[in-house]
CSV table of C-alpha atoms and ligand atoms in Angstrom, one decimal:
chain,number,residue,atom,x,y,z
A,28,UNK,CA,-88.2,82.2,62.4
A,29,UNK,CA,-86.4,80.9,65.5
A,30,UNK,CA,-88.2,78.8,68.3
A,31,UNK,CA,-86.5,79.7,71.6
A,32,UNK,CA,-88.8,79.8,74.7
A,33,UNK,CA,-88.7,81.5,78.0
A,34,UNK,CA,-88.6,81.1,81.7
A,35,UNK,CA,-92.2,80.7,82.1
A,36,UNK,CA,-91.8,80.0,86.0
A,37,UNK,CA,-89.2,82.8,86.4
A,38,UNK,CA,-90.7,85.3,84.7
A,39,UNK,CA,-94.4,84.6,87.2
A,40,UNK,CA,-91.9,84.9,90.3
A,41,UNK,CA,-90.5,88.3,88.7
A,42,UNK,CA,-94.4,89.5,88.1
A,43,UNK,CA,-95.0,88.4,91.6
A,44,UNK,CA,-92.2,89.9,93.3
A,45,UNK,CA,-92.7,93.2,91.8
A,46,UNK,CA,-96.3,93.0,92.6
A,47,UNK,CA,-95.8,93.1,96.7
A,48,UNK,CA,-94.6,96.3,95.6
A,49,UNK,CA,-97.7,98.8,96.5
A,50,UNK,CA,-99.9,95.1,97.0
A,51,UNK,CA,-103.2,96.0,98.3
A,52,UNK,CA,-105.7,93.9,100.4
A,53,UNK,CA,-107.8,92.5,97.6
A,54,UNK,CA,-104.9,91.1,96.0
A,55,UNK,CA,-104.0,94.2,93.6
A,56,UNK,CA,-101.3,97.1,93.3
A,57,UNK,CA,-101.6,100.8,94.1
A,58,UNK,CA,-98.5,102.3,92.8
A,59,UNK,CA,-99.5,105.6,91.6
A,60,UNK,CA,-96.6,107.5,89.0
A,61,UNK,CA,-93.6,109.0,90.4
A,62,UNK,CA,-94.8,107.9,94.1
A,63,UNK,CA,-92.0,106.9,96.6
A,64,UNK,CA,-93.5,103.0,95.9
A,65,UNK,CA,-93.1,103.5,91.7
A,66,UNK,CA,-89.5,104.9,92.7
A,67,UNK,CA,-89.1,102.0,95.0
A,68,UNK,CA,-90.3,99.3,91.7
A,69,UNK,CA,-88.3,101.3,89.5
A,70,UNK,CA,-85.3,100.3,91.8
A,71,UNK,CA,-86.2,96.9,91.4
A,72,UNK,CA,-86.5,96.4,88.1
A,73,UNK,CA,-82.9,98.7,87.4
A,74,UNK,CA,-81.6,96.2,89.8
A,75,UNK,CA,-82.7,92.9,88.0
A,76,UNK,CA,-81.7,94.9,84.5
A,77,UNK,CA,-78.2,95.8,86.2
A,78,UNK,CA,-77.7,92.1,87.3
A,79,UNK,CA,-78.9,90.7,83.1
A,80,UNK,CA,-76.1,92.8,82.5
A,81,UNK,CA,-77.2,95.8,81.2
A,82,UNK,CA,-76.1,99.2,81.2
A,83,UNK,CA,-78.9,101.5,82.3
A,84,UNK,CA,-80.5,105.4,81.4
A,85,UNK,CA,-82.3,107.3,83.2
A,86,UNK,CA,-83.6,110.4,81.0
A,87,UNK,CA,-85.2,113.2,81.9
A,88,UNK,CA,-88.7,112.5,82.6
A,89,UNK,CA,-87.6,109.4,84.3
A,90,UNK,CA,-87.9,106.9,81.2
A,91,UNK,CA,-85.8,104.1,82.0
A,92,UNK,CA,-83.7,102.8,79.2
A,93,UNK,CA,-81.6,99.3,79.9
A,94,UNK,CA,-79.4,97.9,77.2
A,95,UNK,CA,-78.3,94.8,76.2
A,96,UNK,CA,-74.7,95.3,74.0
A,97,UNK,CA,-75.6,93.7,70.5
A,98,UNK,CA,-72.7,92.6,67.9
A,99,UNK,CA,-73.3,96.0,66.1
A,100,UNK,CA,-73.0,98.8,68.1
A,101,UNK,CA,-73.7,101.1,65.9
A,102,UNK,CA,-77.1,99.8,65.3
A,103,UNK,CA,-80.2,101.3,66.7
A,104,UNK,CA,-81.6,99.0,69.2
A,105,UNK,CA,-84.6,96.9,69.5
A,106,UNK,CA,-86.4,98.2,72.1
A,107,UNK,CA,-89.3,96.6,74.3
A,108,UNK,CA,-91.3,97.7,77.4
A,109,UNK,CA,-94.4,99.2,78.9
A,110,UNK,CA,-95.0,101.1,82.7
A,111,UNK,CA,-94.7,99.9,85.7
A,112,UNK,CA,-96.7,102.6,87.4
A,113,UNK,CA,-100.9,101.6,88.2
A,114,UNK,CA,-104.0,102.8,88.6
A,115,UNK,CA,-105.5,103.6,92.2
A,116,UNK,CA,-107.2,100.2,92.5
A,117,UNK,CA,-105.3,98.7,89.8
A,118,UNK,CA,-103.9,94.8,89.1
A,119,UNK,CA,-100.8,92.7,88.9
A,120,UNK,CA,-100.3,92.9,84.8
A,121,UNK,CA,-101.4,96.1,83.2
A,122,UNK,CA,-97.9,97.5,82.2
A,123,UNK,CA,-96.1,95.2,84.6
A,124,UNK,CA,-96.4,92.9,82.3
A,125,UNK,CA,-94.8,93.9,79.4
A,126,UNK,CA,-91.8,95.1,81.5
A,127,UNK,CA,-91.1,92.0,83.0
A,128,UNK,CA,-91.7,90.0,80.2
A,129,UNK,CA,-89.1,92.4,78.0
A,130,UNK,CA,-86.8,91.5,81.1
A,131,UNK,CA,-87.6,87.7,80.6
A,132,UNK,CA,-86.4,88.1,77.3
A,133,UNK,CA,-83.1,89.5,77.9
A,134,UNK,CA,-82.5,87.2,80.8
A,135,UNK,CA,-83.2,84.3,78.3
A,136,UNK,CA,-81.1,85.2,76.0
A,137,UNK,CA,-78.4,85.9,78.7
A,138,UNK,CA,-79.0,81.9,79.8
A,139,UNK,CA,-79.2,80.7,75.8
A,140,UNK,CA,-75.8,82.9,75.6
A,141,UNK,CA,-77.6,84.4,72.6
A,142,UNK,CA,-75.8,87.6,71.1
A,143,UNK,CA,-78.1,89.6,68.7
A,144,UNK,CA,-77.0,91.7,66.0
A,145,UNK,CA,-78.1,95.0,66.9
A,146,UNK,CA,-78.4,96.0,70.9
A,147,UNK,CA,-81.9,95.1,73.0
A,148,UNK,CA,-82.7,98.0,74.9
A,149,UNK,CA,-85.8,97.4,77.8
A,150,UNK,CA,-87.6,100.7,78.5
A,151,UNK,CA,-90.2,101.6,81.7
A,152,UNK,CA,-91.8,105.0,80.5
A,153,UNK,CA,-93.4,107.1,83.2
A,154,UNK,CA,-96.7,107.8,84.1
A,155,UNK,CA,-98.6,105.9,81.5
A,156,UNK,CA,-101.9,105.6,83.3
A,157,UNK,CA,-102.8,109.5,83.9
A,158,UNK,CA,-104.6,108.6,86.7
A,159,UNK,CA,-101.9,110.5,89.7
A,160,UNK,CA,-101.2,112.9,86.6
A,161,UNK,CA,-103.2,113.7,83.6
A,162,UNK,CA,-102.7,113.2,80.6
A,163,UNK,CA,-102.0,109.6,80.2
A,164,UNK,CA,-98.5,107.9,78.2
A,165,UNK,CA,-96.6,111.0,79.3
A,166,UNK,CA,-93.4,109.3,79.7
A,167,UNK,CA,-93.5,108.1,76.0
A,168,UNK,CA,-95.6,111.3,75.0
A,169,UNK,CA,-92.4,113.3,76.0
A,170,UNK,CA,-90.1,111.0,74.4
A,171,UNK,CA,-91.9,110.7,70.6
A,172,UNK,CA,-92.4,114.8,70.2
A,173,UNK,CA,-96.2,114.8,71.4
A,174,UNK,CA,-96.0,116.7,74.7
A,175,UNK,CA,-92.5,119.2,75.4
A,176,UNK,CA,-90.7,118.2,78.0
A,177,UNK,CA,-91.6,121.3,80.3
A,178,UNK,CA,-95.4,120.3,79.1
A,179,UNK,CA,-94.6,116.8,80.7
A,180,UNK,CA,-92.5,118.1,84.0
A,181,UNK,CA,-95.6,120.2,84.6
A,182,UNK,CA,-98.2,118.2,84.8
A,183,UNK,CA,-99.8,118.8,88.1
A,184,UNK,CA,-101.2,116.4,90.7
A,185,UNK,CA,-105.3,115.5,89.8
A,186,UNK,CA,-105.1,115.8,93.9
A,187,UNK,CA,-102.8,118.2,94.6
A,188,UNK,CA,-102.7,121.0,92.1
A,189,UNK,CA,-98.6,122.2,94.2
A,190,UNK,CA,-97.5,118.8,93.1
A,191,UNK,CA,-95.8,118.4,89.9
A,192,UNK,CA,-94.7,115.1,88.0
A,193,UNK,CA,-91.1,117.2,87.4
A,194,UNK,CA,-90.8,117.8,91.2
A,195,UNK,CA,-92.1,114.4,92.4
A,196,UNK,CA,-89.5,112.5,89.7
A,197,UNK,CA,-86.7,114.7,91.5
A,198,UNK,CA,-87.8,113.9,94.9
A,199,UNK,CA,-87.9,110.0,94.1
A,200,UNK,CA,-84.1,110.5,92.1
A,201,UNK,CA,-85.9,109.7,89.0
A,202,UNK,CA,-85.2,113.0,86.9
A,203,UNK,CA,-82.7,111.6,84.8
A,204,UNK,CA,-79.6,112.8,83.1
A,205,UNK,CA,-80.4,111.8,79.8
A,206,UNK,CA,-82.0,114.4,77.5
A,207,UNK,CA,-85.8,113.0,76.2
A,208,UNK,CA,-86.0,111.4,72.8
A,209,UNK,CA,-82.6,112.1,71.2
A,210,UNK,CA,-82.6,107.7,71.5
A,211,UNK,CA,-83.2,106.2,67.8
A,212,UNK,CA,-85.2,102.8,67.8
A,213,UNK,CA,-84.7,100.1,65.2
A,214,UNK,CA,-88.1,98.5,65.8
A,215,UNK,CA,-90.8,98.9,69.2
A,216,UNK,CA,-92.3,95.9,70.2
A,217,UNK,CA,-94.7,95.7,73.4
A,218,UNK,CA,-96.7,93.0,75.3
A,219,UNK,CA,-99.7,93.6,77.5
A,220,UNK,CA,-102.8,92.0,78.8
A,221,UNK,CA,-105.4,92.7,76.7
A,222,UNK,CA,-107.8,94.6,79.0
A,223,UNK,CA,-111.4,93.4,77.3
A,224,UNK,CA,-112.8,90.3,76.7
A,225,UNK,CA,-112.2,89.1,73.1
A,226,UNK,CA,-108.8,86.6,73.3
A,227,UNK,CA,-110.8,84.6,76.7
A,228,UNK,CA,-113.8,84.2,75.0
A,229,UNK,CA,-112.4,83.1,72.1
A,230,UNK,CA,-110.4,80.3,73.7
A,231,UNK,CA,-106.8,82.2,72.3
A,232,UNK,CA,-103.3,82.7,74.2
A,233,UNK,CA,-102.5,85.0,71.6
A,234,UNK,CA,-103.5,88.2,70.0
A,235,UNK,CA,-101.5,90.2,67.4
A,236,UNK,CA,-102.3,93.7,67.6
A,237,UNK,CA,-102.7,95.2,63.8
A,238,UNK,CA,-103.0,98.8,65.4
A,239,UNK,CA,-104.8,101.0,67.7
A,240,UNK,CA,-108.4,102.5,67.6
A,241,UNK,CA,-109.5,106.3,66.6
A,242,UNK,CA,-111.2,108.2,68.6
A,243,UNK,CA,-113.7,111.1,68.3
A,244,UNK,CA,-114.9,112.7,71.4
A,245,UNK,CA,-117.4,115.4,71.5
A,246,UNK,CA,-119.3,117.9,73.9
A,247,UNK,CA,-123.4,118.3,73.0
A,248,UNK,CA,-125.5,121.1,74.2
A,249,UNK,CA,-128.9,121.0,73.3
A,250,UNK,CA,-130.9,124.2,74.1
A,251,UNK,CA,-134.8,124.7,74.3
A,252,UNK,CA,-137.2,126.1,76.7
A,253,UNK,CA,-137.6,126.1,80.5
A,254,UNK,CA,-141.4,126.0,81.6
A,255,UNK,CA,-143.7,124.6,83.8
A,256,UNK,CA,-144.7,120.8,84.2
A,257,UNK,CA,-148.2,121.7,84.7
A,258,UNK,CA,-149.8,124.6,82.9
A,259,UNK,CA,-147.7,124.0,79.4
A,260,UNK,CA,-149.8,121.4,76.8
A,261,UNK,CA,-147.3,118.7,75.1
A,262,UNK,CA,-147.3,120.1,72.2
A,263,UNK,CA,-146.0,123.7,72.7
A,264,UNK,CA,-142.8,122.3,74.7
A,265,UNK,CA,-139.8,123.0,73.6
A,266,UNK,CA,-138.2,119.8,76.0
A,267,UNK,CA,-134.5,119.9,75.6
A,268,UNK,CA,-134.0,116.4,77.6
A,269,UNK,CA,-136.3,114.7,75.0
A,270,UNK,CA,-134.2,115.8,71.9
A,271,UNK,CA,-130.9,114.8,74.0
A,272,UNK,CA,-133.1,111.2,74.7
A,273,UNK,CA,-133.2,111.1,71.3
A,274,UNK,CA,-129.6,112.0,70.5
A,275,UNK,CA,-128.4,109.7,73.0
A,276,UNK,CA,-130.1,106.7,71.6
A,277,UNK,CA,-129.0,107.6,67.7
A,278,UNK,CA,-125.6,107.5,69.4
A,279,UNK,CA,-125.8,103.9,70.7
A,280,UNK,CA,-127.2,102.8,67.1
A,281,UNK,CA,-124.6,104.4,65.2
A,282,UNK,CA,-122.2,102.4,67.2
A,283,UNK,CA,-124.3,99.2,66.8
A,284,UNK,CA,-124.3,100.0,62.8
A,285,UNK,CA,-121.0,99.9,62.9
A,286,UNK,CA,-120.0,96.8,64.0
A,287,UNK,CA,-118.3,94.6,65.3
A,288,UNK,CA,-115.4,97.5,65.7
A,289,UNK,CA,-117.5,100.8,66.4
A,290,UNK,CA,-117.8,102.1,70.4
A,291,UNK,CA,-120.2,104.7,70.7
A,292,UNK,CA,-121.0,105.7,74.6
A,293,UNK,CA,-122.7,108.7,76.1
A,294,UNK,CA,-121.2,108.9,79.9
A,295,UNK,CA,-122.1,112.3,80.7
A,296,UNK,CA,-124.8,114.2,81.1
A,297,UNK,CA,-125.9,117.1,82.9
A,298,UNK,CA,-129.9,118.4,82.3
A,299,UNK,CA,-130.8,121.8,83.4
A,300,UNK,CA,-132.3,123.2,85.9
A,301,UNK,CA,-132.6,119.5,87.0
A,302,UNK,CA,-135.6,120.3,88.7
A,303,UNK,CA,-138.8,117.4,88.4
A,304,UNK,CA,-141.5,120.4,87.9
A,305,UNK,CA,-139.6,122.2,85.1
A,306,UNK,CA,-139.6,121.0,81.4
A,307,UNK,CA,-136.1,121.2,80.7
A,308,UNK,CA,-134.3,124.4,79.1
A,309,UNK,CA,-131.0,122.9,78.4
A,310,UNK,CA,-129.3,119.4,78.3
A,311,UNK,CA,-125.3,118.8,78.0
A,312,UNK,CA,-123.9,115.4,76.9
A,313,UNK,CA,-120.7,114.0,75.7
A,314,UNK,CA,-120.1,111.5,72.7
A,315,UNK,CA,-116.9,109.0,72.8
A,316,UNK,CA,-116.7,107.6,69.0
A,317,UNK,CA,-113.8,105.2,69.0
A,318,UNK,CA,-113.5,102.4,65.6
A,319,UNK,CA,-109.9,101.5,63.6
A,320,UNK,CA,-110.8,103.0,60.6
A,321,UNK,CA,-110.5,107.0,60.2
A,322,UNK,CA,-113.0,106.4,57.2
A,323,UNK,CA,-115.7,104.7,59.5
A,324,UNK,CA,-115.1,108.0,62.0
A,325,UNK,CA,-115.9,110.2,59.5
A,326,UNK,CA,-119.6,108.7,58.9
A,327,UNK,CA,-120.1,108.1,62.1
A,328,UNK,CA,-119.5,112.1,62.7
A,329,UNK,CA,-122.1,112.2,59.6
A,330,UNK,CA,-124.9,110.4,61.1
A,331,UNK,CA,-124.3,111.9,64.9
A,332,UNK,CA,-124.4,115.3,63.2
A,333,UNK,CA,-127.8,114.6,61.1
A,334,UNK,CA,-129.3,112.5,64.1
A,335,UNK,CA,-128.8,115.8,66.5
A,336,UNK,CA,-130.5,118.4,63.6
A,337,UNK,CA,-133.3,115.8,63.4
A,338,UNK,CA,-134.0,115.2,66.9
A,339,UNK,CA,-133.6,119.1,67.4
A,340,UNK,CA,-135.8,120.1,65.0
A,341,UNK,CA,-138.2,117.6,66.2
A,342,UNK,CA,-138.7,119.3,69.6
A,343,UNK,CA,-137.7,122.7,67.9
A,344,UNK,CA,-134.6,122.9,69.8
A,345,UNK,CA,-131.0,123.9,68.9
A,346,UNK,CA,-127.9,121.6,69.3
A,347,UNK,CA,-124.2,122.7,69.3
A,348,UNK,CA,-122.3,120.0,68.6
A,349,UNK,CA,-118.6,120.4,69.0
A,350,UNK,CA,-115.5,118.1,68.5
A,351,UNK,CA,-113.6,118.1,71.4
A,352,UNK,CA,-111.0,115.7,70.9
A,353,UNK,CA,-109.8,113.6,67.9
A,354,UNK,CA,-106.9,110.8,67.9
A,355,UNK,CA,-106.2,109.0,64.8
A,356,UNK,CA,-106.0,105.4,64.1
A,357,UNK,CA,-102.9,104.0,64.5
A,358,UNK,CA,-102.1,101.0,62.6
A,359,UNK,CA,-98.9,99.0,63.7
A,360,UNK,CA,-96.3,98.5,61.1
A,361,UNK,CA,-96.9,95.9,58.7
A,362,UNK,CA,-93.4,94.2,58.8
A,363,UNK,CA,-93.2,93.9,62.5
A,364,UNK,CA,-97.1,92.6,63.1
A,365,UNK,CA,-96.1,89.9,60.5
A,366,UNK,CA,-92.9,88.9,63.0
A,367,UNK,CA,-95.5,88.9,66.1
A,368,UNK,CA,-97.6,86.5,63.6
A,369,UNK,CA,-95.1,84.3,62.2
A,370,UNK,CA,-93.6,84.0,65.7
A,371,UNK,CA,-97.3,82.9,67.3
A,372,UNK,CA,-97.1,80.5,64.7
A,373,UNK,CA,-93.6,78.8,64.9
A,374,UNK,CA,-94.7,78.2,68.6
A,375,UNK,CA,-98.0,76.5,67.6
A,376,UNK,CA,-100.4,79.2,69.2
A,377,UNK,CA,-103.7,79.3,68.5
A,378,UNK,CA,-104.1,83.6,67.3
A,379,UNK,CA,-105.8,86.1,65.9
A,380,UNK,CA,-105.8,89.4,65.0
A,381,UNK,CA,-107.0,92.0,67.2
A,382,UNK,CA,-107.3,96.1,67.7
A,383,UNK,CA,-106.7,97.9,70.9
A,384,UNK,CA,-109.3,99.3,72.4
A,385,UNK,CA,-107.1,101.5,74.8
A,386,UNK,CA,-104.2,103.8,74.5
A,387,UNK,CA,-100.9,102.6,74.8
A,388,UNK,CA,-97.2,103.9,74.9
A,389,UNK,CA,-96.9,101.7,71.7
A,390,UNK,CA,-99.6,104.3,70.2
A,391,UNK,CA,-96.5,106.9,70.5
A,392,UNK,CA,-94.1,104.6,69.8
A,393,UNK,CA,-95.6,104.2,66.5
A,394,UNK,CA,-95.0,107.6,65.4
A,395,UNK,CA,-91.3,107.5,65.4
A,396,UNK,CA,-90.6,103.6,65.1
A,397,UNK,CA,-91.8,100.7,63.6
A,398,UNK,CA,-94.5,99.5,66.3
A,399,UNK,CA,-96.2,96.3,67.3
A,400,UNK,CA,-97.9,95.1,70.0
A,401,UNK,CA,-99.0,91.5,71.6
A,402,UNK,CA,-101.8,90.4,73.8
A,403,UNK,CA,-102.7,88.0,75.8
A,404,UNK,CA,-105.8,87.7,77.4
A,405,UNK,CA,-106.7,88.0,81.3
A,406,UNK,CA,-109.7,86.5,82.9
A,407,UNK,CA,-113.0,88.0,82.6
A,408,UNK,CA,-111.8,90.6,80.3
A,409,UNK,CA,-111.0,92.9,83.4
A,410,UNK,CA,-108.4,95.2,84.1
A,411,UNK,CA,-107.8,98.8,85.6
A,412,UNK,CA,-109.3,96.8,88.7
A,413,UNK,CA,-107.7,94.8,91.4
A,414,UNK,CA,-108.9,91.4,90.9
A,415,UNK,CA,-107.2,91.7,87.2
A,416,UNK,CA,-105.6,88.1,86.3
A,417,UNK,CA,-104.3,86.7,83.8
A,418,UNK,CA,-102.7,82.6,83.6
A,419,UNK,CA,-99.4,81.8,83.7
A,420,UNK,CA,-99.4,79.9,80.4
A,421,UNK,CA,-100.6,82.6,78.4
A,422,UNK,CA,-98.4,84.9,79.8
A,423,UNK,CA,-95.7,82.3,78.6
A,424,UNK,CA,-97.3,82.2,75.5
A,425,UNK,CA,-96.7,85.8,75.1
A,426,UNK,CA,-93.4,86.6,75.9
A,427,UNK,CA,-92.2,83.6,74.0
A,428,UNK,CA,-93.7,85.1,71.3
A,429,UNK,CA,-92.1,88.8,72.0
A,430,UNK,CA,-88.6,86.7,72.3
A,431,UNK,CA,-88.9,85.3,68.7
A,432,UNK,CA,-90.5,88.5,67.1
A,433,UNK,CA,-87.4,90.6,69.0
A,434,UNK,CA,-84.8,88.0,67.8
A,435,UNK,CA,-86.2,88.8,63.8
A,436,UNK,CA,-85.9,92.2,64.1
A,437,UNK,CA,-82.5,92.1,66.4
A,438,UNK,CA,-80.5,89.8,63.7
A,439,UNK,CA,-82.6,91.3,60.6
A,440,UNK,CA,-81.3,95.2,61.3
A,441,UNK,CA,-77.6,94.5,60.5
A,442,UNK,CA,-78.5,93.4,56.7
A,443,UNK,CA,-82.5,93.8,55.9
A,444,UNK,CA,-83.0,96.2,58.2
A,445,UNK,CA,-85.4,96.6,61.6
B,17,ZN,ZN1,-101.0,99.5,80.5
């Protein structure tokens, strides 16, 4: 493993500069997908790629693709990124950071006069946040086969249901040329803050991500029997709030007896007819299961499935309980964690291992390409908010890390492969 290092300084100033890009007052960034100020970053960032040298894509759904020539042309390329689009009220570093810090590389390399084997290609997928257009990660959704392109192009404005991502990418000039996905990638690596707590608290600059969490969602309706407060005697009710009560607090256990990886929240809940003199008829909640092991999802669907017949038939209700959305775990590929690992370790960081809570482009990524993913931590475990921060040093930390780990895979694909 090699031990070159950064531009620690140059690579704050880039994160900086692109951050007076959409800045708001309380010291965050508004730059909502395919708006004229995500159009005016993606200008900047094609620039600084452009002046590294590189020769840059636009494809259809306005990925942007910028490559570094390696010695091989012929070699798929190494390819590392993240989004540079926000949430409303979002911060300096969610997605930002892994662009810039993919740019860092490439720039560093350019100063070491380093020449890789196979090509380094930087990538800015579009509209990973969802938040201006739902889904979320359909820039890299479009590109790894999960949505079709026309899916992607049509995805409509949450605010402005004319508006589509297809028609605003055209009106900023970002509806590339390029045709979506026909790219092959040697190896996808991508940094990013970490978004929760864990790396802080532990007193780490470093976190190699092994893979991504599962996720079960479901939609509850518990039925029973409307009457009145008053006249009806405790125990001829048939209180469909009280089996939900029940229900809600079996869901919060099973996520407690599954830790320390198991997230089990109830964040929606709507009781019927809502009214403080009626015993209530009918009760809908949703369930958001989430834990890195598909095997740990499966008893946890168990025991919310038993815990909602017990608490039903407790009350003598009924309770529909319906899966409404499931997502795999995604564990990152072996080969390339170990790079992200041995690299933390030729540069003397203090690591650990670590899952993502949240969904990533990498998620996608990782069903096409060999995936992995680094994070570093930002302060107070907060992020999709506009005092999100994160130090200098650790940002350091982790594109030094992303240098080395890209270098393995760059020089390894010509004769062990990516
Ligand atoms: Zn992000």
């Amino acid at each position: 493993m090699r031990n070159l290092q950064i531009n620690g300084e140059r690579l704050w100033a880039s994160l900086m500069e692109l951050a007076q890009i959409g800045a708001t007052q309380k010291g965050g960034v508004c730059r909502l997908a395919a708006s004229d100020l995500d159009g005016e970053a993606r200008r900047l960032f094609i620039r600084w790629c452009e002046e590294a040298g590189c020769t840059v894509t636009v494809d259809r759904i306005g990925n942007i693709f910028a490559r570094r020539p390696g010695r091989n042309p012929d070699l798929p390329p190494v390819m590392t990124g993240s989004h540079l689009d926000t949430q409303p009220t979002g911060g300096k570093f969610d997605g930002a950071y892994g662009v810039m810090a993919g740019l860092e590389v490439v720039r560093s390399l350019n100063d070491l006069g380093y020449e890789t084997e196979a090509p380094i290609e930087l990538v800015a997928w579009t509209n990973e946040e969802g938040s201006r257009f739902s889904p979320a990660m359909v820039g890299s959704g479009a590109f790894t086969g999960v949505f079709t392109l026309d899916e992607a192009l049509a995805t409509r404005d949450n605010n402005a249901p004319d508006v589509t991502l297809g028609g605003e990418l055209e009106r900023i000039g970002f509806a590339g040329p390029a045709p979506v996905g026909s790219r092959p990638v040697a190896a996808y690596f991508e940094a990013h803050i970490e978004q929760g707590p864990i790396l802080e608290a532990a007193g780490l600059p470093v976190g190699i991500v092994t893979g991504a969490q599962g996720q079960r969602w479901y939609e509850i309706t518990v039925t029973g029997q409307e009457a009145h407060a008053g006249p009806t005697p405790m125990p001829r009710r048939h209180d469909a709030l009280v089996g939900a009560a029940r229900m809600i607090d079996a869901v919060n256990k099973i996520g407690h007896a599954h830790a320390p990886y198991a997230c089990a929240t109830v964040g929606f809940v709507q009781v019927s007819p809502n009214s403080r003199n009626t015993i209530p008829g009918r009760v809908f909640f949703t369930v958001d299961f989430r834990h890195p092991q598909d095997d740990v999802l499966t008893a946890m669907d168990r025991e919310l499935r038993a815990a909602c017949a017990e608490a039903a038939a407790s009350q003598g209700l009924a309770a529909a309980v319906e899966e409404f959305w499931y997502f795999p775990p995604t564990p990152f590929d072996g080969r390339l964690v170990g790079r992200v690992r041995e690299a933390a370790q030729a540069q003397g960081y203090p690591h650990q291992d670590i899952i993502s809570g949240a969904g990533h482009d990498a998620v996608y990524m990782a069903r096409v390409a060999p995936t992995a993913m680094i994070f570093v931590p930002c302060v107070g475990g907060i992020s999709h908010n506009e005092i999100e921060d994160a130090k200098p040093e650790d940002l350091t930390a982790g594109a030094n890390v992303l240098l080395n780990a890209v270098l393995e895979s760059a020089d390894a694909a010509g004769d062990r492969g990516a």
